[in-house]
CSV table of C-alpha atoms in Angstrom, one decimal:
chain,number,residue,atom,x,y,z
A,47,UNK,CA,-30.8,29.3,-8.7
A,48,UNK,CA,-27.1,28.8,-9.0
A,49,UNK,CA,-25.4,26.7,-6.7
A,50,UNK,CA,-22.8,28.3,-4.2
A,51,UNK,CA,-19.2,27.4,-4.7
A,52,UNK,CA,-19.0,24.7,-2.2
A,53,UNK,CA,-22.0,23.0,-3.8
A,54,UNK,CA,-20.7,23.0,-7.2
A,55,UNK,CA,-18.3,20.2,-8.5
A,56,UNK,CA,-15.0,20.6,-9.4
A,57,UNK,CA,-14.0,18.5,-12.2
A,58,UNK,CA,-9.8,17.8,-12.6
A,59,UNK,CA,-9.3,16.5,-16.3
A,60,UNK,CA,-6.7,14.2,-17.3
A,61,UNK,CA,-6.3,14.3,-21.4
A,62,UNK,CA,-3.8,12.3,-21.3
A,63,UNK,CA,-5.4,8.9,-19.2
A,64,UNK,CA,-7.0,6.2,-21.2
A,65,UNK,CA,-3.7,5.7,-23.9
A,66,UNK,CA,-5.1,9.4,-24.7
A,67,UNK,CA,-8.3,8.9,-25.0
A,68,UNK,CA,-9.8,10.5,-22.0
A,69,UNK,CA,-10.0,14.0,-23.7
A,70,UNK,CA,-12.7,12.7,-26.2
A,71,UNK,CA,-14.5,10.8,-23.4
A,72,UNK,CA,-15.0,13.8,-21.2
A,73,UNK,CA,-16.7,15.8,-24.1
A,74,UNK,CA,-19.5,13.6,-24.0
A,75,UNK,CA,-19.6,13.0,-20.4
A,76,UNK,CA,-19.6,16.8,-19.6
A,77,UNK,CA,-22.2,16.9,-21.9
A,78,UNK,CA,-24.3,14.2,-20.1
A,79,UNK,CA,-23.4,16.0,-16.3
A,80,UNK,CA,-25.0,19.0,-18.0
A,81,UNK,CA,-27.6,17.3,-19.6
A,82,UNK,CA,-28.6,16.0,-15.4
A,83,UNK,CA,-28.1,19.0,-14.4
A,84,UNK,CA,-25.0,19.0,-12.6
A,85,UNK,CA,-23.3,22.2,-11.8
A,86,UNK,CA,-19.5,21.4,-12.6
A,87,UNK,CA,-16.4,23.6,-13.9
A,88,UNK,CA,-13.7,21.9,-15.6
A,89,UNK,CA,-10.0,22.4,-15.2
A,90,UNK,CA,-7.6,19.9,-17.7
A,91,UNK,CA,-4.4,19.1,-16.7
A,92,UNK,CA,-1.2,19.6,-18.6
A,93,UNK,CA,1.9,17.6,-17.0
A,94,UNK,CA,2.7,15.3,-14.3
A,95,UNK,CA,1.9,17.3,-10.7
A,96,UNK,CA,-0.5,19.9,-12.7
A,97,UNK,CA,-3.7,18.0,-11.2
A,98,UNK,CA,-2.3,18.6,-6.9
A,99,UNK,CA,-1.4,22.0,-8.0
A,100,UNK,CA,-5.2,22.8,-9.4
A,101,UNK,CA,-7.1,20.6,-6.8
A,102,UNK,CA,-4.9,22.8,-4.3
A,103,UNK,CA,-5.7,26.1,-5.8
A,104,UNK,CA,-9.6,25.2,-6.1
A,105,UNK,CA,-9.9,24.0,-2.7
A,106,UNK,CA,-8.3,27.2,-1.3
A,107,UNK,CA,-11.0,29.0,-3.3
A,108,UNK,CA,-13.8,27.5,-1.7
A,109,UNK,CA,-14.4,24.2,-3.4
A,110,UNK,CA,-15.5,21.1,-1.8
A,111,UNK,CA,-16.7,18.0,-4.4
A,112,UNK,CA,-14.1,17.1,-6.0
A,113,UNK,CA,-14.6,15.0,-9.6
A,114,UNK,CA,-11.2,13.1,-11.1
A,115,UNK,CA,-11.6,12.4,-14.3
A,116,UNK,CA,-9.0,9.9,-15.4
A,117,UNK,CA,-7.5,6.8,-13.5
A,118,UNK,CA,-6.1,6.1,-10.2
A,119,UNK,CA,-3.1,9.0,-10.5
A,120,UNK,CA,-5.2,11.6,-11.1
A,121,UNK,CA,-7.5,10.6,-8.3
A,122,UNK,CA,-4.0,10.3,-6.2
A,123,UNK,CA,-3.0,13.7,-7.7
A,124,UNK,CA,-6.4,15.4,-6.6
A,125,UNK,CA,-6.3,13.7,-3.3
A,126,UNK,CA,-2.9,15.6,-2.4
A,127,UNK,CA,-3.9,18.7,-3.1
A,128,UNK,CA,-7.3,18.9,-1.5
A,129,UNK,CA,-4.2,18.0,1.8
A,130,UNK,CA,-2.2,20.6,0.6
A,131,UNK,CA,-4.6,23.3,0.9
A,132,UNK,CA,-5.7,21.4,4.2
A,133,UNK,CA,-2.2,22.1,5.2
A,134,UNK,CA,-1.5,25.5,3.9
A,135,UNK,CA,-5.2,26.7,6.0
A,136,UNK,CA,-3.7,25.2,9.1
A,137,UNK,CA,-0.5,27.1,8.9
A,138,UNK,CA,-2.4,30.7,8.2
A,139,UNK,CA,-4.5,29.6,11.4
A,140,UNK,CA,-7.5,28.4,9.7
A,141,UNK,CA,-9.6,25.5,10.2
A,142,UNK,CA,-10.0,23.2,7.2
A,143,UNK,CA,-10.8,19.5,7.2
A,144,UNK,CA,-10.9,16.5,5.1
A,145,UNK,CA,-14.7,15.8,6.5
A,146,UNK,CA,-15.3,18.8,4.3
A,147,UNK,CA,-14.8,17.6,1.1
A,148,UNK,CA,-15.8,14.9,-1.3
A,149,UNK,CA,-13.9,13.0,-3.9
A,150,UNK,CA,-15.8,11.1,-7.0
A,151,UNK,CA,-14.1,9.6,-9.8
A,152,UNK,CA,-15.4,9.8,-13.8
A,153,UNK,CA,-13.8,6.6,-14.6
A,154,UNK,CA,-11.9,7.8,-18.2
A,155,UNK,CA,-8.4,6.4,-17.4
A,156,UNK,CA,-6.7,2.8,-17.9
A,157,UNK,CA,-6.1,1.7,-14.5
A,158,UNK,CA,-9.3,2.9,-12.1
A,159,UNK,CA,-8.7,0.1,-9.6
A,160,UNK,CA,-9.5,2.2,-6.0
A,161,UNK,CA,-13.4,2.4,-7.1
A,162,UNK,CA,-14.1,-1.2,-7.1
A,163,UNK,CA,-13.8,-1.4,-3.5
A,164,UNK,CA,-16.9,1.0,-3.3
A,165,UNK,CA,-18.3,-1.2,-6.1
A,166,UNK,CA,-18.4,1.7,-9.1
A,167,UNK,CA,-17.8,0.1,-12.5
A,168,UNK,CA,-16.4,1.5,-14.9
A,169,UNK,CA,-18.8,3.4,-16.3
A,170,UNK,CA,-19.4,7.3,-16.3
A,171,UNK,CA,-23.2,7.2,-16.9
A,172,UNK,CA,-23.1,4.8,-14.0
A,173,UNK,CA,-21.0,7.4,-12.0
A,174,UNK,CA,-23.7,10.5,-12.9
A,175,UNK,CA,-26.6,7.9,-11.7
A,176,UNK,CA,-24.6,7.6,-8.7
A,177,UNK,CA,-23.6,11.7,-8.3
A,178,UNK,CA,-27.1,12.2,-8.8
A,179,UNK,CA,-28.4,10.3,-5.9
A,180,UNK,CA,-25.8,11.9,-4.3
A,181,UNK,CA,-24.5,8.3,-2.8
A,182,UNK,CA,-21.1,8.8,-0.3
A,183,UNK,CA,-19.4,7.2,2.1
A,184,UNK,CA,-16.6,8.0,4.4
A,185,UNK,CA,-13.1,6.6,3.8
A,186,UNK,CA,-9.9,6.5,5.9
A,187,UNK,CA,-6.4,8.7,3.9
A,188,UNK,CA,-3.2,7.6,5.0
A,189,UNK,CA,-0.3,9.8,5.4
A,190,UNK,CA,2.6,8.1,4.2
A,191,UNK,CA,6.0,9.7,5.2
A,192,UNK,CA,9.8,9.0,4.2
A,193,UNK,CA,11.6,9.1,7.0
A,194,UNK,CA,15.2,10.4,6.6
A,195,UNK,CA,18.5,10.8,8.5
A,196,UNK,CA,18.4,14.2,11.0
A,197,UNK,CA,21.9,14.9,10.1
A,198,UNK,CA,22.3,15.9,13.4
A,199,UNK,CA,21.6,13.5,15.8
A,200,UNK,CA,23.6,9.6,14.4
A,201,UNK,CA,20.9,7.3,13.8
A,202,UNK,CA,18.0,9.5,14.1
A,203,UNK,CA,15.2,9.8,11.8
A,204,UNK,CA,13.1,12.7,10.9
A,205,UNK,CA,10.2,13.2,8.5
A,206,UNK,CA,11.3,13.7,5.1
A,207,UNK,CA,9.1,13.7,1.6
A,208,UNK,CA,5.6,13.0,2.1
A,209,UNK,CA,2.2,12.0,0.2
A,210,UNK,CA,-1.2,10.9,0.8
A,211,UNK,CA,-3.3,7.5,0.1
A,212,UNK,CA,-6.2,6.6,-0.9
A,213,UNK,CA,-5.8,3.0,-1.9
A,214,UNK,CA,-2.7,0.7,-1.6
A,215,UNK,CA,1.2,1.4,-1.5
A,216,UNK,CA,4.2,-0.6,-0.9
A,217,UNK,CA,7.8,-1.5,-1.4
A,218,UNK,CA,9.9,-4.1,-2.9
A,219,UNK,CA,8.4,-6.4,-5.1
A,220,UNK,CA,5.0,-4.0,-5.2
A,221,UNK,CA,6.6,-0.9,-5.9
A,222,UNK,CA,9.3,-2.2,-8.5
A,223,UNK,CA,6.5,-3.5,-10.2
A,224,UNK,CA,4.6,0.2,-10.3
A,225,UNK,CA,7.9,1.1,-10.8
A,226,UNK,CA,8.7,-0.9,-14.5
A,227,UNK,CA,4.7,-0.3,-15.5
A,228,UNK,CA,5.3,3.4,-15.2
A,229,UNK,CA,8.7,2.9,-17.1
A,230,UNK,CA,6.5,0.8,-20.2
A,231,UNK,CA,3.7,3.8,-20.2
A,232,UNK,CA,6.8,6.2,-20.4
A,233,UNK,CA,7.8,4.5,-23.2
A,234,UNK,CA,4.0,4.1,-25.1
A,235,UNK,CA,3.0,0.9,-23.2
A,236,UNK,CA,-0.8,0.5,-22.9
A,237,UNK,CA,-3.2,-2.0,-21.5
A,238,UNK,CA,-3.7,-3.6,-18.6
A,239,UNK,CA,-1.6,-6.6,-19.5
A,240,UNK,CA,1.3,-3.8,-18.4
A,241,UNK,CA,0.8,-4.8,-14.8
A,242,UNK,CA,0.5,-8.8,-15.1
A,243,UNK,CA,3.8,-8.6,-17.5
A,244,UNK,CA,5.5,-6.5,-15.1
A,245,UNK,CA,4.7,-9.0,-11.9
A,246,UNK,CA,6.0,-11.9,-14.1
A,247,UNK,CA,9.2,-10.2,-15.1
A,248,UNK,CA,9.9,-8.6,-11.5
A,249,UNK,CA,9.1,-12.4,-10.0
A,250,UNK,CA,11.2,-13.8,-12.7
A,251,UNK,CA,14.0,-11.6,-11.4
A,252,UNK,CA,13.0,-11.7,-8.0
A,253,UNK,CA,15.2,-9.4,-4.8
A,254,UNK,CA,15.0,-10.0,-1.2
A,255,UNK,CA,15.7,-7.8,1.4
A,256,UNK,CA,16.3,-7.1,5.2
A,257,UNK,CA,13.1,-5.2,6.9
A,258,UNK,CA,11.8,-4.7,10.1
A,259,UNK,CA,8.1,-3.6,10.1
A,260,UNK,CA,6.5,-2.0,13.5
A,261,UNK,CA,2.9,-2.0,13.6
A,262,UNK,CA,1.5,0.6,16.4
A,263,UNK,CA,5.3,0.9,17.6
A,264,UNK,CA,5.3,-3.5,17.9
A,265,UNK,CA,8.2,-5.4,15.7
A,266,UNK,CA,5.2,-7.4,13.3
A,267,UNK,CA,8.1,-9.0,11.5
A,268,UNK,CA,11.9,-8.7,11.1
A,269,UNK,CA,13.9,-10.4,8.2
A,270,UNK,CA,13.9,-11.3,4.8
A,271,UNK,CA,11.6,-10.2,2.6
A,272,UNK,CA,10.3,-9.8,-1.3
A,273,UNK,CA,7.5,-7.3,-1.0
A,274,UNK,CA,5.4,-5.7,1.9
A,275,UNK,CA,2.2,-3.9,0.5
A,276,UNK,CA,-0.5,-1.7,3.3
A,277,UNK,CA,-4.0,-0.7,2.1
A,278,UNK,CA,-7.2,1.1,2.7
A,279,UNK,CA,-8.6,-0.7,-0.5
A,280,UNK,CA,-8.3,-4.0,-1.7
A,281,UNK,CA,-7.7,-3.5,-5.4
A,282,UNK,CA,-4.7,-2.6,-7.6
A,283,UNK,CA,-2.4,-3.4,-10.3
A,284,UNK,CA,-5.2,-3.9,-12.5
A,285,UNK,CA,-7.5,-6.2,-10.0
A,286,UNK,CA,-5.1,-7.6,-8.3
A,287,UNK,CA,-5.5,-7.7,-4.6
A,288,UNK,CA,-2.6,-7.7,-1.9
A,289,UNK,CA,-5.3,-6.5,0.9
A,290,UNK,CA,-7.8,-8.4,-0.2
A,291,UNK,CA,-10.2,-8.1,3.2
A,292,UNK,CA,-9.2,-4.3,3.6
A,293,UNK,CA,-12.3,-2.3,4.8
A,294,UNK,CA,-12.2,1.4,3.4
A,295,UNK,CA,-13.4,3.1,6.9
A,296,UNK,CA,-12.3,1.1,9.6
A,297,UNK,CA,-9.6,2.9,10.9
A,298,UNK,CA,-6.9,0.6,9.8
A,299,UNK,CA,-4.3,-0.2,8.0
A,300,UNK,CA,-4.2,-3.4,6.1
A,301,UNK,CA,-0.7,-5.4,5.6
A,302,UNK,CA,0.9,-8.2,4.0
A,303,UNK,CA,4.7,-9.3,3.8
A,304,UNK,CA,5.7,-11.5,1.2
A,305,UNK,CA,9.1,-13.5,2.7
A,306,UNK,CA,11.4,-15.1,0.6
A,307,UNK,CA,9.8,-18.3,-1.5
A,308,UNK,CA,10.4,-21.1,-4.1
A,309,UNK,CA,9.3,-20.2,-7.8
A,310,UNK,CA,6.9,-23.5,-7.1
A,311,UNK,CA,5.3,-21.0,-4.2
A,312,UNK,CA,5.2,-18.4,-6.7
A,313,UNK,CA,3.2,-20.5,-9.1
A,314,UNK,CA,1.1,-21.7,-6.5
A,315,UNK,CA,0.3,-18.9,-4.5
A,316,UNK,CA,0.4,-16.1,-7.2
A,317,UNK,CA,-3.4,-17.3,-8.7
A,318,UNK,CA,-4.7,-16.6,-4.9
A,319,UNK,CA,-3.5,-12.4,-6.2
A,320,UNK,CA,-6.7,-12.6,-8.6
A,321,UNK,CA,-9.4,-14.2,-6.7
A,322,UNK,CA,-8.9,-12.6,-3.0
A,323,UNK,CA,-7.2,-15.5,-0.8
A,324,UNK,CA,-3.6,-14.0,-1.1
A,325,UNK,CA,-3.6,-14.0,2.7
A,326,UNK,CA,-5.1,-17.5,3.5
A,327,UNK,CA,-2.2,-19.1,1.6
A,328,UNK,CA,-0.3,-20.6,4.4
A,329,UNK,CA,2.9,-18.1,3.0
A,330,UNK,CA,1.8,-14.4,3.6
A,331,UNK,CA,1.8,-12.8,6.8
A,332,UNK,CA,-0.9,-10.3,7.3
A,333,UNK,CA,-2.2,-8.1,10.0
A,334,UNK,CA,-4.0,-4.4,10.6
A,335,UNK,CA,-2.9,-1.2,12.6
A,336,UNK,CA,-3.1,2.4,12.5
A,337,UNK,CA,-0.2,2.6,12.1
A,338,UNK,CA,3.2,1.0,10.1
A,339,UNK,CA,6.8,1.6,9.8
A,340,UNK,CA,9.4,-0.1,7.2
A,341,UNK,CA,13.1,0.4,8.3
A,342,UNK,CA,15.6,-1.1,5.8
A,343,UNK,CA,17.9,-3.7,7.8
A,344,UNK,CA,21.1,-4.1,4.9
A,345,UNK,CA,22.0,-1.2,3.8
A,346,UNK,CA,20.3,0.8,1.0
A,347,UNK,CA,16.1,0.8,1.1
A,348,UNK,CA,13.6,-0.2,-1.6
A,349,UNK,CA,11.7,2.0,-3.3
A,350,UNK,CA,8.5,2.6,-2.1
A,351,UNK,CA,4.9,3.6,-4.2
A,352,UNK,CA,1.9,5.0,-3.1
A,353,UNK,CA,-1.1,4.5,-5.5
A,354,UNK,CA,0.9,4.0,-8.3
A,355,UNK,CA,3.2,6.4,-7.8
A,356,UNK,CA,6.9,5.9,-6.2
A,357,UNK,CA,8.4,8.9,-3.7
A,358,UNK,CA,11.4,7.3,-2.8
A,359,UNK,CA,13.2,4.9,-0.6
A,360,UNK,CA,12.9,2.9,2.9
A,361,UNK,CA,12.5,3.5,5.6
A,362,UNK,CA,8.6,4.4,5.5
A,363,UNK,CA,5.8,5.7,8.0
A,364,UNK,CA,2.2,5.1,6.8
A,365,UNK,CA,-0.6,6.3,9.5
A,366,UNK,CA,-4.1,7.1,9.0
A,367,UNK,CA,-5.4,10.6,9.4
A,368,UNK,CA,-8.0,11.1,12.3
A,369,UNK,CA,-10.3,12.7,9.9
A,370,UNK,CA,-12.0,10.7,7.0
A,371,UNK,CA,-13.1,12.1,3.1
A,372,UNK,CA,-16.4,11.4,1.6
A,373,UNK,CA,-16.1,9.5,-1.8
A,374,UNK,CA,-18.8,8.2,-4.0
A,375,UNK,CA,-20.1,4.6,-3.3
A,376,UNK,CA,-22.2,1.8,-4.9
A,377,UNK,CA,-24.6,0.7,-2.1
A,378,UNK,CA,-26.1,-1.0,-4.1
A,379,UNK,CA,-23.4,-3.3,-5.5
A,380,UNK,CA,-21.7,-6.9,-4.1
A,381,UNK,CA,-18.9,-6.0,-4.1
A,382,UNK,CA,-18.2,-2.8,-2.5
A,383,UNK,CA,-16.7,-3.1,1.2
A,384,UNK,CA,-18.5,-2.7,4.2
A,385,UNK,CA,-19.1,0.6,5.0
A,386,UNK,CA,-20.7,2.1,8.6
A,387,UNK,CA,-21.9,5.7,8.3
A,388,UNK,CA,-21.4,7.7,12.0
């Protein structure tokens, strides 16, 4: 008996992740999802975007589990347009919710950083063992907003450019170092190296700035600062961890501001990145809300990224959605975060 539509998994293909070899990969591993008997259609992806316009179109058709085959920008992609068609059903009248749907990843891609806070390796037969025993959990998406002049009213801000996250974003140091990796990839860079190289260079050539971060409408801090990172997972940048005790469904918002430092503290502290005491260093200042706001204090804001990905300048609102996703999770494994099913 053939599944129904809703039951069926969606599979959005990046050719393209994996230095280009993600294309080959998923031969075999649609083979071996057919071979479990796993009722999926395929859909590849063609240019930068392509993946939110097909999630988008599929969920609007009546799809619900969601596969992202390729690394943490395709899963990013996919995540914004399952919200999209969220949206667009809202706007027609209709009810739609992110409770509906679940998001896997097949692990194909280079950088697949958001799973290891659900503790999935990266290995796709490990990922069908998992789809099999059909092993979710519930994690927070943050809405992350940049907030723009109303042109009407001096000094007020409305919404501007938005996207959605699954995993960490940031700005300053954070996002200029998405920011040159994505530049390197552009230009046939590969590796995970990418990431450590571009957080030497962009310390090397280090830039402070004036912020004022509000946590649930509070002033959290206010001056100088050389990055400011929030998360719902603790992983990124290749295994490095900015929110390194960031639960996935607690409700919150993790933080951490970097303020202005020696290149001795740099040294000292930037180890603590790789083996999850970042924020016990005596330096960082780090904290959890619902919900965060970056407003730029000298002129100009820093770019800001989200998963990977920039969409453009302070100031920032990130709050989490009222409604959670189901993912795939490793119950099983050690190091997964803790996760409390309602």
């Amino acid at each position: 008996m053939m599944n129904s539509i809703g039951e069926k998994w969606f599979a959005v293909v990046n050719p393209h992740a994996g230095s280009g070899k993600a294309g080959l990969e998923w031969e075999r591993v649609e083979k071996l999802l057919r071979a479990h008997g796993i009722d999926c259609i395929t859909s590849g992806t063609g240019c930068s975007r392509h993946a939110t316009e097909i999630a988008c179109r599929a969920a609007e058709e009546g799809y619900r589990r969601f596969l992202a085959a390729g690394g943490d920008g395709t899963v990013h992609e996919v995540l914004c347009g399952i919200a999209g068609a969220i949206g667009n059903a809202s706007l027609r009248g209709e009810s739609m919710s992110l409770r509906e749907f679940t998001l896997a990843v097949m692990p194909i891609g280079s950088g697949n950083d958001w799973i290891r806070s659900h503790g999935i390796r990266h290995d796709p037969d490990e990922v069908i063992r998992l789809l099999e025993k059909e092993s979710f959990a519930l994690q927070d998406i943050a809405k992350v907003t940049v907030l723009e002049p109303s042109g009407k009213v001096s000094g007020t801000l409305i919404p501007g450019p938005y996207s959605y996250m699954v995993n960490i974003g940031g700005a300053g140091l954070d996002a200029r170092v998405c920011e040159r990796v994505n530049w390197q990839k552009s230009r046939g860079g590969k590796g995970r190296m990418l990431y450590v190289k571009s957080l030497i260079y962009n310390l090397i050539h280090r830039r402070v700035s004036d912020v004022r971060i509000e946590c649930d409408g509070k002033v959290a801090y206010e001056g100088k600062c050389m990055s400011v990172a929030f998360g719902i997972g603790r992983y990124s940048g290749g295994g490095l961890r900015q929110t390194p005790d960031a639960v996935t469904d607690d409700g919150l918002l993790d933080y951490t501001v970097v303020p202005p430092v020696s290149l001795a503290d740099i040294f000292r502290v930037g180890p603590r990145l790789f083996n999850g005491t970042f924020t016990r260093s005596g330096i960082i200042i780090s904290g959890r809300c619902r919900s965060l706001t970056v407003f730029p204090l000298d002129g100009d804001g820093d770019i800001v990224e989200v998963d990977g990905e920039i969409i453009g300048t302070l100031p920032v609102k990130v709050e989490i959605l009222p409604s959670q996703i189901n993912v795939l999770h490793d119950y099983g494994s050690t190091h997964s975060a803790r996760i409390d099913i309602d």
